[in-house]
Structure formats: C-alpha cells, structure tokens
Coordinates of C-alpha atoms in Angstrom, one line a residue:
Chain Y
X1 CA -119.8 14.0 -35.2
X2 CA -123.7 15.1 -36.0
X3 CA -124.6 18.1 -33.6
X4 CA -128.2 18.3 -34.5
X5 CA -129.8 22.2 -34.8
X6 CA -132.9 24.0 -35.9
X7 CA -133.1 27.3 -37.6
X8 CA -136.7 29.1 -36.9
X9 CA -137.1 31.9 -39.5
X10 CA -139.5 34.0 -38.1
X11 CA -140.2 36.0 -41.5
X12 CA -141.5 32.9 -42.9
X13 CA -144.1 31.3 -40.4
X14 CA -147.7 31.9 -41.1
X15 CA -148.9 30.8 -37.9
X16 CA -150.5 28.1 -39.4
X17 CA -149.8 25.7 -36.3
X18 CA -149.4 22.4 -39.1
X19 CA -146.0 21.9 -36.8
X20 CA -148.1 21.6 -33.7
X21 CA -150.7 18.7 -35.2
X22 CA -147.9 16.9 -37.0
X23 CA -145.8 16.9 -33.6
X24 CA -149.1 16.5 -31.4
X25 CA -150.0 13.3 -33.9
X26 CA -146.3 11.8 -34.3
X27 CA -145.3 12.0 -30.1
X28 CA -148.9 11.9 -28.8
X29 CA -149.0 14.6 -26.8
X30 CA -152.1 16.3 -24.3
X31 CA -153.5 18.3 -26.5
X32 CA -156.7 18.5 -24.0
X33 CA -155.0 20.1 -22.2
X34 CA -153.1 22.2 -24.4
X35 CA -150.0 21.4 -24.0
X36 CA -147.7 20.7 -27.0
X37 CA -143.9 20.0 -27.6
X38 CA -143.8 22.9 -30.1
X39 CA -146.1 25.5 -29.6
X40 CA -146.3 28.8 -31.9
X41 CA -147.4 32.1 -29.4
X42 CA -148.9 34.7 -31.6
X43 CA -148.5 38.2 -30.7
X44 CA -149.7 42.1 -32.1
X45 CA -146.9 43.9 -32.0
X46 CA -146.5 47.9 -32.2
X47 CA -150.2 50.4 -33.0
X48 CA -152.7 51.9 -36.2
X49 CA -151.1 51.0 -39.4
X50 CA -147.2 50.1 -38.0
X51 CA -149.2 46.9 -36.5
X52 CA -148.0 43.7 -37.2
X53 CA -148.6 39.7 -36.1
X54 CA -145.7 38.1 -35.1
X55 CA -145.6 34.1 -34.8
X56 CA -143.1 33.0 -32.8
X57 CA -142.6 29.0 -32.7
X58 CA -141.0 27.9 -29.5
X59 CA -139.6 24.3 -28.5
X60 CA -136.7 22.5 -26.5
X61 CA -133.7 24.8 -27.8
X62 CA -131.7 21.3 -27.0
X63 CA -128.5 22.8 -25.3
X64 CA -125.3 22.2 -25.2
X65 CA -125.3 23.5 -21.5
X66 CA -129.1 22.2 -20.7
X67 CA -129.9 23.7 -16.7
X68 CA -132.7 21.0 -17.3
X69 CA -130.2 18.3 -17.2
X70 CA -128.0 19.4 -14.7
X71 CA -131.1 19.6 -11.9
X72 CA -132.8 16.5 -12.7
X73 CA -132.2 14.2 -9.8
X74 CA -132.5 11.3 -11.1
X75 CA -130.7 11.2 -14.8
X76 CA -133.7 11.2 -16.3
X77 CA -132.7 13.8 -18.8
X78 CA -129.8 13.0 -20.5
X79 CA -128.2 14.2 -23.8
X80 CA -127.1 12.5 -26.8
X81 CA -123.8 12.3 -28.4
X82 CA -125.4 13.8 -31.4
X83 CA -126.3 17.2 -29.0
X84 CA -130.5 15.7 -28.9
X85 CA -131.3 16.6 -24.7
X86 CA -133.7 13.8 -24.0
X87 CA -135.8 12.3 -21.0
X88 CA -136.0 8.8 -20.1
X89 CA -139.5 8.8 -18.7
X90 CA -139.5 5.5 -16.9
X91 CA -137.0 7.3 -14.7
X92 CA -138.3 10.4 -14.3
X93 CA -140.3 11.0 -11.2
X94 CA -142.0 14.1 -11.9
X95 CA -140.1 16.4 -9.6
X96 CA -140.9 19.5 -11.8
X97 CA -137.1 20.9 -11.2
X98 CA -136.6 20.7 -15.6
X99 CA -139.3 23.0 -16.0
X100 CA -138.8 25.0 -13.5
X101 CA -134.5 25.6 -14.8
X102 CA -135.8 25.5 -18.3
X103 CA -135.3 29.6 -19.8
X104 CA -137.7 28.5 -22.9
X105 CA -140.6 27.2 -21.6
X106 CA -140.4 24.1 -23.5
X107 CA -141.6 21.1 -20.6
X108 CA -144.6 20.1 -19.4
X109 CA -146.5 17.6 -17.2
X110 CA -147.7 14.2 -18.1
X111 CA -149.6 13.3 -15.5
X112 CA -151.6 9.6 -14.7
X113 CA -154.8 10.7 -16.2
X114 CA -153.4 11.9 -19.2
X115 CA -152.1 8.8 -19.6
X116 CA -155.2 7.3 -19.2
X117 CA -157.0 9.9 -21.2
X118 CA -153.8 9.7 -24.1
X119 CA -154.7 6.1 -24.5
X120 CA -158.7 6.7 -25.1
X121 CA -157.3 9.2 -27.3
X122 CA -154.7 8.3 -29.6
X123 CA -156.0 4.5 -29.3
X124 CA -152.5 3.2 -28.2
X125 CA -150.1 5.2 -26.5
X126 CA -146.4 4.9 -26.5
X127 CA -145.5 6.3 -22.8
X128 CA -146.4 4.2 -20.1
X129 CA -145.5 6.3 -17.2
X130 CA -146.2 9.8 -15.9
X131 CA -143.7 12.1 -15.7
X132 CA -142.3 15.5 -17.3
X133 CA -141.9 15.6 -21.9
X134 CA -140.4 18.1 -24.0
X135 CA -139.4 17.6 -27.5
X136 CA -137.0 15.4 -28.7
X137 CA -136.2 16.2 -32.4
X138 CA -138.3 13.4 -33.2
X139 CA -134.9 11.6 -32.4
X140 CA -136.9 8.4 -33.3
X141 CA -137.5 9.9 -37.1
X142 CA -133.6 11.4 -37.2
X143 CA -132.7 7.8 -35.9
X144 CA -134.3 6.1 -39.4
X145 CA -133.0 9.4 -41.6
X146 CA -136.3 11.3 -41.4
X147 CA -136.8 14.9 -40.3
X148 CA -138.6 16.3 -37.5
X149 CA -142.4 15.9 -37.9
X150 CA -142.5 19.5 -37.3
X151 CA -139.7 20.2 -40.5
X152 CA -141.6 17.9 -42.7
X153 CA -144.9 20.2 -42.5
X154 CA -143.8 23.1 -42.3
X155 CA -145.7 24.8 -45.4
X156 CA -143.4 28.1 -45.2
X157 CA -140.3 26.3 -44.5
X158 CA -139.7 28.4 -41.8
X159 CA -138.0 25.7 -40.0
X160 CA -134.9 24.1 -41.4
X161 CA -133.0 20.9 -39.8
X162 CA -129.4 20.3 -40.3
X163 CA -125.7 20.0 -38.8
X164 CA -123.9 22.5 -37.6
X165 CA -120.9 20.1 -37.7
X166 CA -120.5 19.8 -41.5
X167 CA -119.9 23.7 -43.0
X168 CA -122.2 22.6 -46.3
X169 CA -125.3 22.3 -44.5
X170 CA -127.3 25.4 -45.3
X171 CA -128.2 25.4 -41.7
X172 CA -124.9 25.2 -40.4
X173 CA -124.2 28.3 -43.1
X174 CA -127.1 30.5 -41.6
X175 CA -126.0 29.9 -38.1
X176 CA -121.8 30.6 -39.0
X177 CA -122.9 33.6 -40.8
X178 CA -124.9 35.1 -38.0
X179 CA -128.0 35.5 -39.2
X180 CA -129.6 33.3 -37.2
X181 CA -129.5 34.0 -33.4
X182 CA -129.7 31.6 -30.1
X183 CA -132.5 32.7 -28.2
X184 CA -130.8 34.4 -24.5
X185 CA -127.5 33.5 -25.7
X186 CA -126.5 35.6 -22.1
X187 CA -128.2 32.6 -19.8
X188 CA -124.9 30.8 -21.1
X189 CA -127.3 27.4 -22.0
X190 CA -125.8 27.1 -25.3
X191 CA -129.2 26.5 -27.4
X192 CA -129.5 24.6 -30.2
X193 CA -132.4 26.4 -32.2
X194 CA -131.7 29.5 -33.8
X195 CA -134.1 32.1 -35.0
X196 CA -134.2 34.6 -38.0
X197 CA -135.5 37.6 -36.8
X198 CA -138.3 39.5 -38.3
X199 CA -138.1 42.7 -36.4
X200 CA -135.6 44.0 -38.7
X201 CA -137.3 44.1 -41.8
X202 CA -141.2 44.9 -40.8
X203 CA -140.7 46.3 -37.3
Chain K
X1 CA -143.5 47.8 -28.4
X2 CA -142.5 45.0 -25.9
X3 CA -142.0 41.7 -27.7
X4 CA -140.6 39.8 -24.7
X5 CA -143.2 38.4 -22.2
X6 CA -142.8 38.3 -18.0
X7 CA -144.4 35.4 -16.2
X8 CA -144.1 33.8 -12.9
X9 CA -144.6 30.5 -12.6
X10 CA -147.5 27.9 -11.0
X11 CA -145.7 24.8 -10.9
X12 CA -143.8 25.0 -7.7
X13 CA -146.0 26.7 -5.1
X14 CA -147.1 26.8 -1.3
X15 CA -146.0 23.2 -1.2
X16 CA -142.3 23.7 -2.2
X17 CA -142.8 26.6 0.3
X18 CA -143.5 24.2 2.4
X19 CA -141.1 22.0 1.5
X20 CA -138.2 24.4 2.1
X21 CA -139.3 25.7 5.4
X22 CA -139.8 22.4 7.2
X23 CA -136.6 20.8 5.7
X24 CA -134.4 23.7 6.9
X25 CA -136.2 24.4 9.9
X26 CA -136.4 20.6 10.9
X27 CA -132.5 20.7 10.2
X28 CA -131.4 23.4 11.7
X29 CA -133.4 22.7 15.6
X30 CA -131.5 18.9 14.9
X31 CA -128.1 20.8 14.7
X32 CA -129.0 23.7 17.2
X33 CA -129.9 21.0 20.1
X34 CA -127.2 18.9 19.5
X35 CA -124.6 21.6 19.4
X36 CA -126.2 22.6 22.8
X37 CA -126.4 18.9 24.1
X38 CA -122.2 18.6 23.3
X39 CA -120.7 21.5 23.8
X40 CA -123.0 24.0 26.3
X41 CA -124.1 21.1 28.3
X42 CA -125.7 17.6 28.1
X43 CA -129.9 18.4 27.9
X44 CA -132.4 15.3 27.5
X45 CA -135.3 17.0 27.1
X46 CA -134.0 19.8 24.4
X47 CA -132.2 16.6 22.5
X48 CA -135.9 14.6 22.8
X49 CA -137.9 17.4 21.5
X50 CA -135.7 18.9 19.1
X51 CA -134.5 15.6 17.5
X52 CA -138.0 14.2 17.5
X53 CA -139.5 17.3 16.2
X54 CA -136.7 18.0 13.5
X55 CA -137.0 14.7 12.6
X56 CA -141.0 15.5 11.9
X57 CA -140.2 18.5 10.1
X58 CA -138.0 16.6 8.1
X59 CA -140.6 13.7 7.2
X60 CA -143.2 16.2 6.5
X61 CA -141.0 17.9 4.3
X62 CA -140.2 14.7 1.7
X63 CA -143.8 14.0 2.6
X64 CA -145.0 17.5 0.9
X65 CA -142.1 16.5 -1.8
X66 CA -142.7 13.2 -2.6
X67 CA -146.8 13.7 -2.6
X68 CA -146.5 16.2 -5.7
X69 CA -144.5 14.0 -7.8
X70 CA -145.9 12.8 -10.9
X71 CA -144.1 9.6 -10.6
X72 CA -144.3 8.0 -7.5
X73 CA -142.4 4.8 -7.7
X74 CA -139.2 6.6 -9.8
X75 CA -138.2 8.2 -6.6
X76 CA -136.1 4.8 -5.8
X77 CA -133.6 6.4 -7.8
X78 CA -132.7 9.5 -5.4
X79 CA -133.2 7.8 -2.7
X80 CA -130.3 5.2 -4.0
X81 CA -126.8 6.9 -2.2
X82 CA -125.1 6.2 -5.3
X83 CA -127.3 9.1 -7.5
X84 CA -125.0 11.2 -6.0
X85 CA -122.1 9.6 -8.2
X86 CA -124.1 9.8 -11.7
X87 CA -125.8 13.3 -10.6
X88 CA -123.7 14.9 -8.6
X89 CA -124.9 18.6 -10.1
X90 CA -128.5 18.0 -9.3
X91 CA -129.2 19.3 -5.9
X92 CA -132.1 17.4 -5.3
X93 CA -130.1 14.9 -5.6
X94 CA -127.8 16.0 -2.4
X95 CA -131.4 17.2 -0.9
X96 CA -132.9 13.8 -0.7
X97 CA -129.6 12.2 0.8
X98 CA -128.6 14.7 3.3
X99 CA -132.8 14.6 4.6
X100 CA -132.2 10.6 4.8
X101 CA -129.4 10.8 6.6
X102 CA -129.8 13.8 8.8
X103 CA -133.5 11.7 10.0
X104 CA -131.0 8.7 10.6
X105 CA -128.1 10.9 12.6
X106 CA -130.9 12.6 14.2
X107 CA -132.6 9.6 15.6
X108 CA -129.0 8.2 16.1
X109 CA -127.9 11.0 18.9
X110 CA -131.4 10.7 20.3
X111 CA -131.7 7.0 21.2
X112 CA -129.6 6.7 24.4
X113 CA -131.9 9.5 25.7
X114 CA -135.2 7.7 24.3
X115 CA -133.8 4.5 25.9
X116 CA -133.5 6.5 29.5
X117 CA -137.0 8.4 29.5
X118 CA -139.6 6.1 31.1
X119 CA -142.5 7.9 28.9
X120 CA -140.6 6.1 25.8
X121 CA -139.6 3.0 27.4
X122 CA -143.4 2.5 28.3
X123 CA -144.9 3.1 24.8
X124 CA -146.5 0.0 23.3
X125 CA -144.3 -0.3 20.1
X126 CA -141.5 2.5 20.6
X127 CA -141.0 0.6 24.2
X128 CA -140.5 -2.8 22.8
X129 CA -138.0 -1.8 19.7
X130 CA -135.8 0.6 22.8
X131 CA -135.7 -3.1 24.4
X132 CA -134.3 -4.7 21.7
X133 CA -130.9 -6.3 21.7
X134 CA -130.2 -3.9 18.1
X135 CA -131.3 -0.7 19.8
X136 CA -129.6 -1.6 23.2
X137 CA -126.6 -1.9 21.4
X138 CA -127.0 0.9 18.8
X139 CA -127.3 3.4 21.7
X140 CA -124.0 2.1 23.3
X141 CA -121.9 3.0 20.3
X142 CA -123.8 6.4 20.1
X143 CA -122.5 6.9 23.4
X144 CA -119.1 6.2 23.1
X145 CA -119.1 7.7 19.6
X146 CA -121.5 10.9 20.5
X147 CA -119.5 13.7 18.8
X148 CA -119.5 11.5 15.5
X149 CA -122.8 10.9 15.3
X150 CA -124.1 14.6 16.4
X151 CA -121.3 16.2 14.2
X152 CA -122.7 13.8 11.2
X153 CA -125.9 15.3 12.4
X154 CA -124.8 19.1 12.2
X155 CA -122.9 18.7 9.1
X156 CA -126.4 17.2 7.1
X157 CA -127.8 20.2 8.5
X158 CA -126.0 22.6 7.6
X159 CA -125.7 20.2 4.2
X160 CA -129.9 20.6 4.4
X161 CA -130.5 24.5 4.9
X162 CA -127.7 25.3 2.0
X163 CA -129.6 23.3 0.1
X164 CA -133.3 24.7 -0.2
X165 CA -131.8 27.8 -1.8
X166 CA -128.9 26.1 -4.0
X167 CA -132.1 24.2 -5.4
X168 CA -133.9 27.8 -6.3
X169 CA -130.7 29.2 -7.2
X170 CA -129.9 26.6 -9.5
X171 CA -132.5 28.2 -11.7
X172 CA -130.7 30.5 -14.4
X173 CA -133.7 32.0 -16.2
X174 CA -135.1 33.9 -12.5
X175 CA -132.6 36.6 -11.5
X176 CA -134.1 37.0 -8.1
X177 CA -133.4 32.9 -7.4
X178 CA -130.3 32.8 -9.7
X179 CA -127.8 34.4 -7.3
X180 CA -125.6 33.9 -4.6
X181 CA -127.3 34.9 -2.0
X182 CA -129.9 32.8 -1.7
X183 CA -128.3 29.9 0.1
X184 CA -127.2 32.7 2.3
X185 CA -130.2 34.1 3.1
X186 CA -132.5 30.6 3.0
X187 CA -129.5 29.6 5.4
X188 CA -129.4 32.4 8.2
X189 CA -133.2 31.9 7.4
X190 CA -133.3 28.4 8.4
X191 CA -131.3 28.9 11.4
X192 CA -133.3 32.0 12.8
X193 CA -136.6 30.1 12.7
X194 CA -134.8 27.5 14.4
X195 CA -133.7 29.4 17.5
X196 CA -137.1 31.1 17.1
X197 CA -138.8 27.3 17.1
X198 CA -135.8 26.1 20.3
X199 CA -137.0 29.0 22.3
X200 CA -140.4 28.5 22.4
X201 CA -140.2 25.2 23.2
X202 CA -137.7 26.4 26.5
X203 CA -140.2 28.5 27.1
X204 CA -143.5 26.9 27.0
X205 CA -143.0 23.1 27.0
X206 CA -139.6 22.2 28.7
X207 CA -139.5 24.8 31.5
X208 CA -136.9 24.4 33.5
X209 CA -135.0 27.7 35.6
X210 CA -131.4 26.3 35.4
X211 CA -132.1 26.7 30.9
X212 CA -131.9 30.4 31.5
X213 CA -128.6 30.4 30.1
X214 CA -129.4 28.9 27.0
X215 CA -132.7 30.9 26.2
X216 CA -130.4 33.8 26.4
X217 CA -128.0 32.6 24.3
X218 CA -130.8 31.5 21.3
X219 CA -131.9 34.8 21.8
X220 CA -128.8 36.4 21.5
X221 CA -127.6 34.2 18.0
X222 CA -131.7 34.9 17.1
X223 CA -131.3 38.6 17.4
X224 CA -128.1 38.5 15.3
X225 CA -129.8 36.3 12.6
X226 CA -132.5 38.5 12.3
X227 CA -129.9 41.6 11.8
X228 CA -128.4 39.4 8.9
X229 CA -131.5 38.4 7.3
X230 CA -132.7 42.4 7.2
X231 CA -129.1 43.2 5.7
X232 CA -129.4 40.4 3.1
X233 CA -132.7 41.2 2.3
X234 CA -132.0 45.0 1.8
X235 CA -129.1 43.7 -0.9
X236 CA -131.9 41.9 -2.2
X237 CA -134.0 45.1 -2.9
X238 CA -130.7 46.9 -4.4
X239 CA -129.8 43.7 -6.6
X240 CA -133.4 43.0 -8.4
X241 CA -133.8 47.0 -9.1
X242 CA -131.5 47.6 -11.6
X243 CA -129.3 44.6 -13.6
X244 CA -132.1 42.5 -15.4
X245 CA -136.3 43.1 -16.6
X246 CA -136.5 40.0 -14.4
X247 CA -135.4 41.2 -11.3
X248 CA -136.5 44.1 -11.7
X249 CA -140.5 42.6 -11.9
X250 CA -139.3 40.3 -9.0
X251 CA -138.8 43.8 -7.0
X252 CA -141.8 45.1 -8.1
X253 CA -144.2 42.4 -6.8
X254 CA -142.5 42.4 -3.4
X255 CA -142.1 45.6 -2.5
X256 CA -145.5 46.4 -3.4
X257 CA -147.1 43.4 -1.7
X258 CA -148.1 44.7 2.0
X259 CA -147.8 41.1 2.8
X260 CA -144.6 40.7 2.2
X261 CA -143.6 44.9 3.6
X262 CA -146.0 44.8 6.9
X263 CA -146.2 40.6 7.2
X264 CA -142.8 39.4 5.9
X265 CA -140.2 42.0 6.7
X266 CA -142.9 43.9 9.8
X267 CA -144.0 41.5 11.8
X268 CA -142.0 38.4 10.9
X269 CA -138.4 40.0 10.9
X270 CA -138.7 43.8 12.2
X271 CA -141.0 43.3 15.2
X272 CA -139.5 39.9 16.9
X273 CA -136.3 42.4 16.4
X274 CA -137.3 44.7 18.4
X275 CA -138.9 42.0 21.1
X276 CA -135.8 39.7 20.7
X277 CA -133.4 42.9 21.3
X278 CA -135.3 43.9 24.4
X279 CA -134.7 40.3 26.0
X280 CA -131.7 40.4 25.6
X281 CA -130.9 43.9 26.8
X282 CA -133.0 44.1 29.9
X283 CA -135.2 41.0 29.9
X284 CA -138.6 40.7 30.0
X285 CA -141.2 40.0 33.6
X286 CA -143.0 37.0 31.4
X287 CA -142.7 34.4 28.8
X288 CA -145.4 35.8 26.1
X289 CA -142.9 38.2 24.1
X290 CA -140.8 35.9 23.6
X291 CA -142.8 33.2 22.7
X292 CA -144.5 35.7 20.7
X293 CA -141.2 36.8 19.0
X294 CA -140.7 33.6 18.4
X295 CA -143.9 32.5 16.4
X296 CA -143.9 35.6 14.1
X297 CA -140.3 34.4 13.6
X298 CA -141.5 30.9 12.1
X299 CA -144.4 32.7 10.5
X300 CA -141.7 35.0 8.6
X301 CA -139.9 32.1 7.9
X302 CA -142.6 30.6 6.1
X303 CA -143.4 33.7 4.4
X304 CA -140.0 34.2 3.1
X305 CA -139.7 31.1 1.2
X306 CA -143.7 31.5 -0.2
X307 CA -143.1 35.2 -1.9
X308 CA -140.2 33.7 -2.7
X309 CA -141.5 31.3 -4.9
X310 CA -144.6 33.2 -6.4
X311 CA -142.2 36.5 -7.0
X312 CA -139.7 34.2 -9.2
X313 CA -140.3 35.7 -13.0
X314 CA -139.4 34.4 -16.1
X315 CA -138.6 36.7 -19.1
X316 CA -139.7 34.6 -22.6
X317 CA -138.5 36.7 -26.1
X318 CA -142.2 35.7 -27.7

C-alpha cells in the first residue's frame, strides 16, 4: 500500500516562493487575497552577525490522525487509502471547524466571491462551490504518476515526494533514519510532512 | 531566539460566542422548566415561557450558525439524522441533531399548555394550527406520554450544553480549549445562566406568590453553580500557567484583561454571588437584586464563552 509523505529540508529552501505560483497556478487558488495551499513564512532569527533568514514552507502535513477530519460534520474531509486527507467541496458547508482543529495552519476560506473573482481570474475555474481548501498533494497529478506541482519546481529541491511504505524510497530512508522530524509530533496527529531542520547547523 | 510563533485566531468570533451561549442557555431553561413542570409541580406559565423562549434561543443559535457558513445549501447533510452514523466523532454533528430535536421535544411538552391558554388559541395562525385535528391529537399523546417527551427534552439538553465545549475542546492545537474541563465548565455555565434567565422571568414577568418555592430553589442550585463555575475557573488559572507556551499565553491574555477580572469573574460570577447568597440566606424586601443578580449572570455567561474564544492560542514552529 502507497502512504504518500513529504520531506521539507529546511537547509535547502531559498525562499524563492516558485512552490507557491506553481501550486497557486495548478489548484487555482485566491491569491488576492493571499491565501495559498503552500505558503513559505520567512523569519530573522537570532541578532548582529549570528543573524540568519530562515524559510519555513508550511502545508497540509496530511495525517494519519487528521483533527480536521474527525470535526468536520459533514464528511467532507475524508482520507485516502493512499494516506492523501482530502475535502469534497460540494459537501463542505463552510462550518470553519477544520481550520479551527487544524495545529498547521494549512486551511483556508473559499468564499462566493472568490469564486466569482477565481473565475475572472484564472478564466475557468475548477471549484464550483464555496467552502473551506487545503492542499491535496496534487492528488490529481500523483493520480496520472506526476509529482506535486510544488516538488516539480522546487529549484533547491528542498522538498522531496516519496513512500514511506517501500524502505528504497530515499524519502522513506530520511524519515526511518530520523533525520527528518514531524512537525508537533506531541499533538498525536500523525503528520505526514517531515522537515530537515536547519537550526542545527547555522543556528 | 524564538522560532515558534503564538497567534489567536479570527475565524470563530463573537458569533460562535454567540452561538454557544444561546444554544446552551436555550437548552438548559427547556430542561430546567420541564424538570420543574414534572417533578416540583405542574406550572403553565414557566413551561410557556421557558419552552417558547428556549426554543428562541435555540433558533437564534443555528440562525448565528448557519448565517456564517460559507456553504449554505451543504448544511442538508447535518441536518440528515443519519450523519450521525458516517460522522459520529464530529460534534457538530451531535450539535445540529440534539438542537433539532431538543426545538421538537421542546415544543412537544409545550403544546397541551399552548392548546389550553386562550392568548394562543386566539392567535391568527398559531390559533388555527392548535385547532387542528394533528395538533389536537399530538397534544393527547404528550399528555399521556409527558415524562417521555420532557425526559427526551432534558436529555437533548443536557446532550446540547455538553456539547458547546466538546466542540472547542475538540481542538488539539489550543491547550486552554483542549481539555476536560471545558464541557464541565460550558456545562455548569449553561445551567447557571439558565436559573439566572428562570428567575428573572419568576420575578418580573410571571409573578405569582405561590412560585416562592421555586425562586428559592433556582436560587439555591444558582448560588451552587456559581461556587462551581469560580472553582473550575480557578483550575483553569492553575492549568494554563505552567504545562504548555500555549496555555500559558491563553493565561496571560485573561488574567490581564480587566474585562474578563472586573466584568467576567467581578460582576458576572463574584457579585450575583454575593446577591444570590444573600437571598438565599435572609431574603431580600424587593425583586431588583435578584433580577439584577440575574442579568449580570447571563451577561457573564456571554462573556465567558467570548474571552473564551478570542484567548484560544495557537503555537506554529515557523
């Protein structure tokens, strides 16, 4: 069975935000109104010469134990055999409950204008109905062998895509080996994005 | 060098406030007046006012709800019974049902009262449907079945005022919401403003001598509410300051909020204490402090369930 996971390393990303546009342009989202499915916080971090920037890319950590899924009222969010959490958004009435359970940040509103703006925007727009959206993987790209638009850009390959259920998938390797850590592993959601940490090396 | 980030959120505000203090009010004056209609003694006038005002409350409440969704017309499928088969862990789920139900229990108990006050009877549509053939018959089998139907009643309620904080405790990533005791304290909450709401209506709209015993009894459960409330909320204080950044944040924009130290815990818990206490312990020569008790009561509960809300904070690692 494919269990689908990310590894972020954070040495790596430039800040460049090429992840953002190629996952803005692939699943249309509002960027008016700045809100993305993968968003990359920059930060300063420490004082005089110890200084450093620290880009931090941030996106639906897809968990095993998603608190997004078990609020929703309506089954709107729903997870995949293959570990992707995802929303049906004709059935999702907008209740704000995901967002509100979610630890990362990662959902945000779609509301009837941006629809209406989405489609003066991107020409023609896939959703039809308001409602919350998160990412997805690009489960619609993993679905014809692609990677996530966000993967494919990536100029520092700081993200990588792979299994964690077959041990040769370099991903799967960083994530056995313990290098690459869950984001608050202690909120016991089970995330499936991992980060490389940078702190060690320049902090 | 801090490299994590503390926010509280803007998504659910006043309105969820809202939200939760009208649902578990409007649930717990249904239960409250029903109890007292079966088991201190049959009461018309409390039943009318309490079930038609709960039921109210509880409209206004999925009213506030339902007018922030983002997706109107997908609300069919919570307010379908069987969503609580495919989501039975989604407590909005349970919410919406127990709300439905507790409006249809609660209207239920009332009708063979509605069907014998002449005020109702004369009303140009209410009159005509309490003439019906349906609603003659309906409040015949609410008759012979009354503990059913106000025990139904009483159990939604209960169902209801558990519920507003299971739904904010359902939250993992909040410490001061992800905890046991809020569907304790949301709960003894709910009930408090309930007396609170019960005995200013006994006191300044059904006013009747022989309901003497019963304002001193909701006084009495009111004062011992209150008492509980204070206790739960002083474990609150000693449970956000040490254990978790987020609590801790949580403490600090409470307890340094004069709102919620002189408004909230002053003169929405402390002070109707005090007033509360007196009435019961030697009485008081007029209505106003206890009608005044009572309204600081419901404006505490309100307040309670608003901090509540904007104090929530999230910890992000970015």
């Amino acid at each position: 069975m494919t269990h689908y996971a990310m590894v972020i390393d954070l040495n790596t990303c430039v800040g460049c935000n090429a992840c953002m546009a190629a996952c803005a342009m692939e699943n249309q989202t509002p960027v008016w109104k700045n809100k993305w499915r993968t968003y990359v916080p920059e930060k300063e971090i420490g004082t005089s010469e110890m200084v450093m920037r620290r880009f931090f890319p941030r996106l639906c950590n897809h968990c095993d134990n998603p608190p997004c899924l078990t609020v929703c009222p309506t089954g709107a969010t729903y997870k995949r055999p293959d570990g992707i959490v995802m929303i049906d958004p004709d059935r999702c009435m907008g209740c704000r409950a995901c967002a509100m359970a979610c630890p990362y940040d990662a959902r945000y509103e779609v509301t009837y204008d941006d629809i209406k703006t989405g489609k003066e925007f991107y020409g023609e727009l896939q959703r039809t109905s308001p409602g919350m959206d998160k990412c997805s993987f690009c489960a619609h790209r993993l679905d014809k062998g692609m990677k996530p638009a966000c993967v494919e850009t990536c100029v520092g390959s700081a993200r990588q895509f792979g299994d964690l259920d077959n041990p040769a998938d370099p991903v799967a390797q960083m994530v056995m080996s313990g290098v690459a850590q869950p984001l608050m592993p202690h909120l016991g959601t089970r995330p499936n994005v991992y980060y490389i940490d940078d702190m060690k090396r320049k902090g | 060098m801090d490299t994590m980030t503390y926010t509280t959120q803007s998504l659910w505000t006043w309105w969820i406030a809202m939200y939760l203090f009208f649902g578990g009010l409007g649930a717990a004056t249904l239960s409250i007046s029903f109890l007292t209609d079966m088991y201190c003694r049959p009461h018309r006038k409390l039943v009318l006012w309490g079930a038609l005002s709960g039921v109210v409350m509880l409209a206004l409440s999925s009213a506030v709800l339902f007018g922030h969704l983002l997706h109107h017309t997908a609300v069919i499928y919570v307010l379908n019974p069987l969503v609580l088969f495919y989501q039975p862990h989604a407590w909005i789920a349970w919410g919406t049902q127990f709300i439905l139900w507790m409006m249809v229990w609660g209207l239920l108990y009332a009708l063979p009262y509605l069907r014998e006050t002449p005020l109702f009877m004369r009303m140009p549509l209410v009159g005509s449907l309490l003439k019906t053939s349906l609603a003659e018959w309906l409040s015949g089998c609410c008759m012979k079945r009354r503990r059913i139907v106000g025990w139904l009643a009483t159990i939604n309620g209960i169902g209801i005022t558990v519920y507003t904080g299971l739904l904010l405790q359902s939250f993992p990533a909040v410490a001061l919401w992800h905890n046991p005791g809020v569907p304790l304290l949301f709960t003894v909450s709910a009930f408090s403003t309930a007396f609170a709401y019960l005995l200013v209506l006994l006191n300044v709209f059904i006013l009747d001598e022989n309901d003497q015993d019963i304002r001193h009894r909701y006084e009495r459960f009111d004062v011992i509410l209150i008492a509980t409330e204070l206790v739960i909320l002083f474990s609150f204080f000693n449970y956000t300051l040490s254990g978790s950044e987020s609590g801790y944040r949580s403490a600090q924009l409470l307890w340094n909020d004069f709102g919620w130290l002189i408004g909230f815990i002053g003169f929405g818990l402390i002070v109707p204490f005090f007033l509360e206490l007196k009435g019961v312990i030697r009485g008081w020569g007029s209505r106003f402090p206890t009608v005044a008790a009572g309204l600081l009561v419901l404006m505490g509960g309100y307040m309670l369930r608003h901090y509540f809300m904007y104090a929530g904070v999230y910890a992000y690692p970015w």
